[in-house]
Amino acid sequence: MSGEKKEKTIKRLKAMYPLRSLVDKMYERAVEYNEEGKPTAWCMVNWWGADAVLRTMDIAAVYPEDYGAVCAAFGTAQAFLDRCNSDGFPDHLCGYARNGIGYASRMKELGGIPPEAPMSGMPKPTLLLCSGYFCDTRYKWFQSLGRYLDAPVWLLEMPHPGVRESLSGDGTQKHIIEFMVKELREFIAFLEHLVGKKMDWDKLDEVVNDLIEMNRVWHEVNELRKAKPCPMHSRDFWSCMPASLYVAEDPGKTAVLYRNLYDEVKEKIDKKEAAIPEEKYRLAFAELPPWHSLGFFDKLAERGWNFVVESWSYHPPKPTDLSKISNPLERIARHTYRHFAGFFEEAYKNGEHLGYFGYPYLDYVKEYECDALVAHPLLTCRTATNHLAYVQDRLMKVLKVPTIVIEGDIVDLKHFNPEEALRRAEAFEEVIEHYREVRKKG
Amino acid sequence: MTKRGNTGLAKVKEIYEDRSFYAKQLKAEDKKIIGYLCIYTPLEILTALDIVPYRLFGNMREPITNADAYFPTLVCPFLRSILDLGLKGKYDFLDGSVMPHVCEVGEKLAHIWRTYIDLPYSFYIDTPHSKSEAALEYHKEWLNEFKKSLESLTGKELSTESLKQATKAHNEQRALVRRLYELRKTEPPLISGAETLQVMKALMSIPVKEGNELLQEVISEVKERREGPKGGTRLLLWGSNIDDIAIIEIMEEFGANVVMDDLCVGSRFYFPDVDMTEDPLDGLARRYLLDLKCPRTFIGAAVGDTKRDYPKDLERRFGYLHKYAEEWNVKGAILYNLRFCDIHGFEAPLVKDYFDRYGLRSMYLEHDYSESSLAPLRTRIQGFLELLT
């Protein structure tokens, strides 16, 4: 056996590393805050609806959803999952949630961060912030943590209009934004009381602008990936996305790192460099990857599979000019709503009803010229799974683009079989070739 | 409006066993029939426009086949079954559908349903998750949009007076259902759990006025009959959707009386009234957002809270359950959940904690909404009942 480390097939971007490391700092910051008696929050990913507010109020946030992936990667999730189940929660619930409940249960038993907790662990929170965005778990999970934690639990709402209703009513969009702004005001009133200090509105204004700019640059980076060959693989996307999704660091500083990433990707495009040795197939990926088996993508890269775009839900919103809106809360609301409904007009024009989770895949596959979709249903994540069969059907019916389904889970290793998946991928190449011909013939 | 001219419980049974028959008859009389999902659709608006609300149910006795192509097996089997029936053409007699955001999978169903099931009308209501003032205002706006869409469908303008009349009729139905539930407080109860579920499902299949007449017949019959249920272990049944009597029949076969429920085909659907407000939409918005007690609606902290007190939290959320347990004198509770229902899955251990505080024994039971998986549940139910006696 050679002592040499085999070089990975996927060429990682250098500018990715500083972005990726921001998440480690996010956990460290929360532990430091806790030790200093400063407020900390366990948050659900809220698609920037609350992050600017928390950062301005100097509340350190951690994301138990992300921590589920961390525990999976470090191999400590199983004990937390088992603990959750023995506490009476059904085993079909979200793997991240069961990990988080098991962690909180253990934390209650010990009175502090469990010694087996990876990275710095999540400190006892001052606040539990749920999000109404997307899935039921993301508010029911934190509600159930009352058994173990005495932090108040707050829900930040997110409207979910249908495509047609959102565009056809004369005042629907106005009501949506008004609703979100009112919810944010109430949230701020709650926080001011909780942490005993007033909102600095000038600072919030600045943070919101930085956040919008950060996401604009991050969006531009992803636009570059339409290039053929594509120099940025989904592996790099997943490494870079938490910096935006969790607002893991001051967004002004993060924007600089995304600009560096933009420059590197642009340079590679100019040099016609791909992320893999030979880009034979361009793929889209849905939804969350098997965090515990990411080396699988290197194996596919050896076969010429380049993943050029992935789940819409982790992408930043399409940029829109919000500079004329003076109220920072309205800018937050419009920015977050833009993420949710950014594809609605196009979906409506094309007669598609699932404007998020559905139509974005049609758009991406067309725009990024993908040959196929790799769908990764997750056994314990309804949200990442319930639309995949539908997407598969729409892609085939509308674009004649095939999908390969590879089952797995975000936390539980045993549901993903990389060897079998590779064998199936090899056979699937014939299907890709077939549909290339079908599309050519029109 | 029956096949054999039955009345009371016989008519209930007839409707329960072939519920679309009546809807199709009404359709033949030029009535519009709109299918609705779960408990968050304001039926009063439909009734006021002379549209028959027809609740969408699945069929646990029919294997899901067609829906697999659009909805994976790891989502709520009840909602999958509804889609499956729709894809098989079993809801083709409907003039349309309305689906609120009852849960995440229900929301997806609304959009997938309208993609593949071609009905003349469909509407989706974005019911908020929380009970804030802002959420209430937002909810009212959606009810207004729903009203406008139905006005457009029917070509009629909905007057305040008509909406108030419809609200009164539905409140009357709620009062009658509460009266029916009173008859379950006696020992033994005058009506069984399985019969009650049949009544609920029948009511959700016919116009409100006919439903009210039927309820009056049932109440009179049940009060007068001699061959009612026999005494047994009194149970409260909490949980997600139950639209088939099979599971309750198992409990009652083993000598239990299901005397009270917190189910969406039961008290959860019917107990709260709509306040008769000047603008009827105010009363409807409040009732359908604030007063319904499904765990899909979030109850959390208020401005000013800095800590959470778990026992108080449980009391605030589940206080009504203790009242039910006391008033209906129950000896145990079954916490029923459909596999893959996250909302009830997260809630059940907390409901158990709540009942434990009052010394009421409870058992969590999970079902995959298929006839074949009832057998293993029998053993668990039997064991639990033995524990209670």
Coordinates of N, CA and C in Angstrom, one line a residue, chain A residues 30 34 38-42 103 107 111-113 122-127 148-151, chain B residues 307:
Chain A
A30 N -20.1 31.3 19.3 CA -21.3 31.1 20.2 C -20.8 30.6 21.6
N34 N -21.4 32.5 25.1 CA -22.0 31.9 26.3 C -21.2 32.0 27.5
K38 N -23.0 36.4 27.2 CA -23.7 37.2 26.2 C -24.8 36.2 25.5
P39 N -25.8 36.8 24.9 CA -26.9 36.0 24.4 C -26.5 35.1 23.2
T40 N -27.0 33.9 23.2 CA -26.8 33.0 22.0 C -28.2 32.5 21.6
A41 N -28.3 32.1 20.3 CA -29.5 31.6 19.8 C -29.3 30.3 19.0
W42 N -30.2 29.4 19.2 CA -30.2 28.2 18.3 C -31.2 28.6 17.3
Y103 N -29.2 15.6 21.5 CA -28.1 16.5 22.0 C -28.6 17.3 23.2
M107 N -27.5 17.2 27.0 CA -27.1 18.5 27.6 C -27.8 18.7 28.9
G111 N -25.9 19.2 32.2 CA -25.9 20.6 32.6 C -24.9 21.4 31.8
G112 N -24.5 20.9 30.7 CA -23.6 21.7 29.8 C -23.3 20.9 28.5
I113 N -22.4 21.4 27.7 CA -22.1 20.8 26.4 C -21.5 19.4 26.6
M122 N -22.7 23.0 20.8 CA -23.6 24.2 20.8 C -23.9 24.5 22.3
P123 N -23.7 25.8 22.6 CA -23.9 26.1 24.0 C -25.4 26.3 24.3
K124 N -25.7 26.3 25.6 CA -27.1 26.4 26.0 C -27.6 27.8 25.5
P125 N -28.8 27.7 24.8 CA -29.2 29.0 24.2 C -30.0 29.9 25.1
T126 N -30.0 31.2 24.7 CA -30.8 32.2 25.3 C -32.2 32.2 24.6
L127 N -32.2 31.8 23.4 CA -33.3 31.9 22.5 C -33.4 30.7 21.6
Y148 N -36.3 20.0 27.5 CA -34.9 20.0 27.9 C -34.3 21.4 28.1
L149 N -34.8 22.4 27.5 CA -34.2 23.7 27.5 C -35.3 24.7 28.0
D150 N -34.9 25.7 28.8 CA -35.8 26.7 29.2 C -35.9 28.0 28.4
A151 N -35.2 28.0 27.3 CA -35.2 29.2 26.5 C -36.5 29.4 25.8
Chain B
K307 N -38.0 33.3 29.6 CA -37.8 31.9 29.9 C -39.0 31.1 29.5

